[in-house]
């Protein structure tokens, strides 16, 4: 927190205003500019939100220079080492770690909300077999609005809670059904005797004609990945959920909007793009040539899985995932996985290269996550869906925080208009 004071002066008119500075518990202060339009008749201009805090939030804190990530104050390293995804989801939603009874009750509720309405399952049949699963997941999530409208009174706290639990509970079932549709296998119902990640793997990989046992190592690896992906403050998809939700729309529709935003390669779609990139590079000997193409400003090739808007040091999640990649591949007998070898060499070369050093570009969470998903047998088109399952916890927590805030307002950005000025319509026959 600083004691700096800011003043806005119009040098033409001499009119000045003191700008209020707001301090959070940690992190940089923000300047409250909400009275600018009223007092000065101007807006601020900040495409891409380079220096704009769109909201106050108590959920997640990132210090991009120090490489720090805290969920409700708890360092990601501690949660990754000692917690599990459902406990982390509870923490994100409620603000505090649960005691044993609270965790039991939360786990019970999530486990009992995993089923999908059978009519909803029929919607999958409308998709072509090669539809991208993210398209299906976004559409089915939005369709939940047509099934659970009886409990989506956003002004009722109990309704909000039921919505939150349903979202976290049903998204693995929705994802698994999308996967089964793409491979032409029958849908597998959730099993309430399994933990969250084991159940997800069961729904993905079991078939009705034989028994399937979930490998606990796979479930554990997935759980860790889900913890790391669970929230990341005002990222593009979370900001989308908040923006859509700020209109008071059906919350499932708001989450579906978040899924669509996540799909882009600059955001959650990067994990799939990293695998495409590694396959295109093909061999360690091609790394220098590939990096030359990345650095060529005339081209549009990016080193996928590198760079982050907030982290200008390392991404702490990438550090955990890199180590986890070593462990998981070794345990699965894939220690010499060629894609991992290639990724390591690519990272090493980029981290020594002045292009990446001068721009503070480091590997992000998506650089290694796809390699682990692939080793667990999860197909590439499902990587971003995995991200969506985990991020559902964060989306729901942010939606909840916004809707429960008595000062909640519709998000309505302004613009710098650069189009045609007023002119008269000319009918086509007179042109
Ligand atoms: N490869 C090559 N150059 C890059 C990269 C990259 N991955 N990322 C940034 N740069 C360069 C960019 O060309 C620019 O250079 P210059 O100053 O010469 O014009 C400079 O670094 C700043 O880049 P920017 O695009 O202005 O930065 P940004 O904060 O707007 O973008 C980013 C952040 C994540 C979209 C970008 O780094 C990127 O496209 N990375 C690859 C995609 C990726 O891995 N996305 C996953 C992000 S982490 C998971 C998540 O949050 O979803």
PDB file of C-alpha atoms in Angstrom, residues 295-398:
ATOM      1  CA  UNK A 295      11.430 -14.454 -33.587  1.00  0.00           C
ATOM      2  CA  UNK A 296      10.694 -13.311 -37.134  1.00  0.00           C
ATOM      3  CA  UNK A 297       8.424 -10.300 -36.653  1.00  0.00           C
ATOM      4  CA  UNK A 298       7.199 -10.654 -40.243  1.00  0.00           C
ATOM      5  CA  UNK A 299       5.646 -14.031 -39.364  1.00  0.00           C
ATOM      6  CA  UNK A 300       2.909 -14.976 -36.932  1.00  0.00           C
ATOM      7  CA  UNK A 301       4.432 -18.059 -35.260  1.00  0.00           C
ATOM      8  CA  UNK A 302       4.390 -17.996 -31.451  1.00  0.00           C
ATOM      9  CA  UNK A 303       6.097 -20.304 -29.025  1.00  0.00           C
ATOM     10  CA  UNK A 304       2.892 -21.756 -27.594  1.00  0.00           C
ATOM     11  CA  UNK A 305       2.898 -22.334 -23.838  1.00  0.00           C
ATOM     12  CA  UNK A 306       5.267 -19.392 -23.358  1.00  0.00           C
ATOM     13  CA  UNK A 307       4.482 -15.900 -22.118  1.00  0.00           C
ATOM     14  CA  UNK A 308       1.793 -14.575 -19.839  1.00  0.00           C
ATOM     15  CA  UNK A 309       0.099 -11.235 -19.367  1.00  0.00           C
ATOM     16  CA  UNK A 310       0.706 -11.247 -15.610  1.00  0.00           C
ATOM     17  CA  UNK A 311       3.737 -13.480 -14.978  1.00  0.00           C
ATOM     18  CA  UNK A 312       6.896 -11.638 -15.966  1.00  0.00           C
ATOM     19  CA  UNK A 313       9.009 -14.047 -13.952  1.00  0.00           C
ATOM     20  CA  UNK A 314       8.154 -17.755 -13.865  1.00  0.00           C
ATOM     21  CA  UNK A 315       4.638 -19.172 -13.702  1.00  0.00           C
ATOM     22  CA  UNK A 316       4.636 -21.131 -10.397  1.00  0.00           C
ATOM     23  CA  UNK A 317       2.146 -23.604 -11.876  1.00  0.00           C
ATOM     24  CA  UNK A 318       4.559 -24.387 -14.728  1.00  0.00           C
ATOM     25  CA  UNK A 319       7.327 -25.159 -12.228  1.00  0.00           C
ATOM     26  CA  UNK A 320       5.067 -27.653 -10.416  1.00  0.00           C
ATOM     27  CA  UNK A 321       3.826 -29.212 -13.654  1.00  0.00           C
ATOM     28  CA  UNK A 322       7.351 -29.596 -15.068  1.00  0.00           C
ATOM     29  CA  UNK A 323       8.404 -31.553 -11.981  1.00  0.00           C
ATOM     30  CA  UNK A 324       5.182 -33.527 -12.070  1.00  0.00           C
ATOM     31  CA  UNK A 325       5.797 -34.374 -15.722  1.00  0.00           C
ATOM     32  CA  UNK A 326       9.141 -35.981 -14.743  1.00  0.00           C
ATOM     33  CA  UNK A 327       7.472 -37.989 -11.964  1.00  0.00           C
ATOM     34  CA  UNK A 328       4.349 -39.065 -13.858  1.00  0.00           C
ATOM     35  CA  UNK A 329       6.257 -40.115 -16.965  1.00  0.00           C
ATOM     36  CA  UNK A 330       8.792 -42.047 -14.861  1.00  0.00           C
ATOM     37  CA  UNK A 331       5.997 -43.832 -12.955  1.00  0.00           C
ATOM     38  CA  UNK A 332       4.220 -44.657 -16.204  1.00  0.00           C
ATOM     39  CA  UNK A 333       7.451 -46.048 -17.657  1.00  0.00           C
ATOM     40  CA  UNK A 334       7.675 -43.185 -20.173  1.00  0.00           C
ATOM     41  CA  UNK A 335      10.755 -41.421 -18.766  1.00  0.00           C
ATOM     42  CA  UNK A 336      12.172 -41.082 -22.281  1.00  0.00           C
ATOM     43  CA  UNK A 337       8.975 -39.715 -23.785  1.00  0.00           C
ATOM     44  CA  UNK A 338      10.239 -37.955 -26.949  1.00  0.00           C
ATOM     45  CA  UNK A 339       7.697 -35.124 -26.741  1.00  0.00           C
ATOM     46  CA  UNK A 340       8.824 -34.341 -23.179  1.00  0.00           C
ATOM     47  CA  UNK A 341      12.474 -34.444 -24.273  1.00  0.00           C
ATOM     48  CA  UNK A 342      11.651 -32.068 -27.095  1.00  0.00           C
ATOM     49  CA  UNK A 343       9.721 -29.733 -24.769  1.00  0.00           C
ATOM     50  CA  UNK A 344      12.639 -29.649 -22.313  1.00  0.00           C
ATOM     51  CA  UNK A 345      15.120 -28.792 -25.073  1.00  0.00           C
ATOM     52  CA  UNK A 346      12.793 -26.154 -26.499  1.00  0.00           C
ATOM     53  CA  UNK A 347      12.364 -24.557 -23.075  1.00  0.00           C
ATOM     54  CA  UNK A 348      16.121 -24.635 -22.447  1.00  0.00           C
ATOM     55  CA  UNK A 349      16.902 -22.952 -25.791  1.00  0.00           C
ATOM     56  CA  UNK A 350      14.194 -20.305 -25.376  1.00  0.00           C
ATOM     57  CA  UNK A 351      15.285 -19.429 -21.837  1.00  0.00           C
ATOM     58  CA  UNK A 352      18.816 -18.707 -23.121  1.00  0.00           C
ATOM     59  CA  UNK A 353      17.633 -16.626 -26.034  1.00  0.00           C
ATOM     60  CA  UNK A 354      17.675 -12.846 -25.779  1.00  0.00           C
ATOM     61  CA  UNK A 355      14.306 -12.549 -27.583  1.00  0.00           C
ATOM     62  CA  UNK A 356      12.554 -14.371 -24.734  1.00  0.00           C
ATOM     63  CA  UNK A 357      14.776 -12.982 -21.946  1.00  0.00           C
ATOM     64  CA  UNK A 358      14.250  -9.358 -22.967  1.00  0.00           C
ATOM     65  CA  UNK A 359      10.464  -9.836 -23.195  1.00  0.00           C
ATOM     66  CA  UNK A 360      10.311 -11.800 -19.935  1.00  0.00           C
ATOM     67  CA  UNK A 361       8.704 -14.797 -21.632  1.00  0.00           C
ATOM     68  CA  UNK A 362       8.719 -17.968 -19.519  1.00  0.00           C
ATOM     69  CA  UNK A 363       6.885 -21.277 -19.839  1.00  0.00           C
ATOM     70  CA  UNK A 364       3.321 -21.069 -18.586  1.00  0.00           C
ATOM     71  CA  UNK A 365       0.998 -23.762 -17.214  1.00  0.00           C
ATOM     72  CA  UNK A 366       0.104 -24.997 -20.691  1.00  0.00           C
ATOM     73  CA  UNK A 367       3.643 -25.764 -21.816  1.00  0.00           C
ATOM     74  CA  UNK A 368       3.760 -29.129 -20.035  1.00  0.00           C
ATOM     75  CA  UNK A 369       0.149 -29.959 -19.133  1.00  0.00           C
ATOM     76  CA  UNK A 370      -0.667 -31.504 -22.528  1.00  0.00           C
ATOM     77  CA  UNK A 371       2.234 -33.932 -22.240  1.00  0.00           C
ATOM     78  CA  UNK A 372       0.810 -35.227 -18.962  1.00  0.00           C
ATOM     79  CA  UNK A 373      -2.735 -35.441 -20.328  1.00  0.00           C
ATOM     80  CA  UNK A 374      -1.431 -37.399 -23.302  1.00  0.00           C
ATOM     81  CA  UNK A 375       0.483 -39.773 -21.014  1.00  0.00           C
ATOM     82  CA  UNK A 376      -2.781 -40.347 -19.089  1.00  0.00           C
ATOM     83  CA  UNK A 377      -4.485 -41.329 -22.348  1.00  0.00           C
ATOM     84  CA  UNK A 378      -6.563 -38.168 -22.674  1.00  0.00           C
ATOM     85  CA  UNK A 379      -6.911 -37.218 -26.329  1.00  0.00           C
ATOM     86  CA  UNK A 380      -5.644 -33.863 -27.522  1.00  0.00           C
ATOM     87  CA  UNK A 381      -9.047 -32.422 -28.394  1.00  0.00           C
ATOM     88  CA  UNK A 382     -10.026 -32.923 -24.727  1.00  0.00           C
ATOM     89  CA  UNK A 383      -7.097 -30.964 -23.223  1.00  0.00           C
ATOM     90  CA  UNK A 384      -8.923 -27.639 -23.089  1.00  0.00           C
ATOM     91  CA  UNK A 385     -12.008 -29.426 -21.774  1.00  0.00           C
ATOM     92  CA  UNK A 386      -9.862 -30.664 -18.858  1.00  0.00           C
ATOM     93  CA  UNK A 387      -8.908 -27.048 -18.197  1.00  0.00           C
ATOM     94  CA  UNK A 388     -12.607 -26.098 -18.282  1.00  0.00           C
ATOM     95  CA  UNK A 389     -13.531 -28.791 -15.749  1.00  0.00           C
ATOM     96  CA  UNK A 390     -10.935 -27.491 -13.304  1.00  0.00           C
ATOM     97  CA  UNK A 391     -11.677 -23.808 -13.953  1.00  0.00           C
ATOM     98  CA  UNK A 392     -15.388 -24.374 -13.286  1.00  0.00           C
ATOM     99  CA  UNK A 393     -14.507 -24.022  -9.582  1.00  0.00           C
ATOM    100  CA  UNK A 394     -12.983 -20.587 -10.161  1.00  0.00           C
ATOM    101  CA  UNK A 395     -15.742 -19.424 -12.516  1.00  0.00           C
ATOM    102  CA  UNK A 396     -18.421 -20.364 -10.026  1.00  0.00           C
ATOM    103  CA  UNK A 397     -16.563 -18.700  -7.136  1.00  0.00           C
ATOM    104  CA  UNK A 398     -16.190 -15.458  -9.114  1.00  0.00           C
TER     105      UNK A 398
END
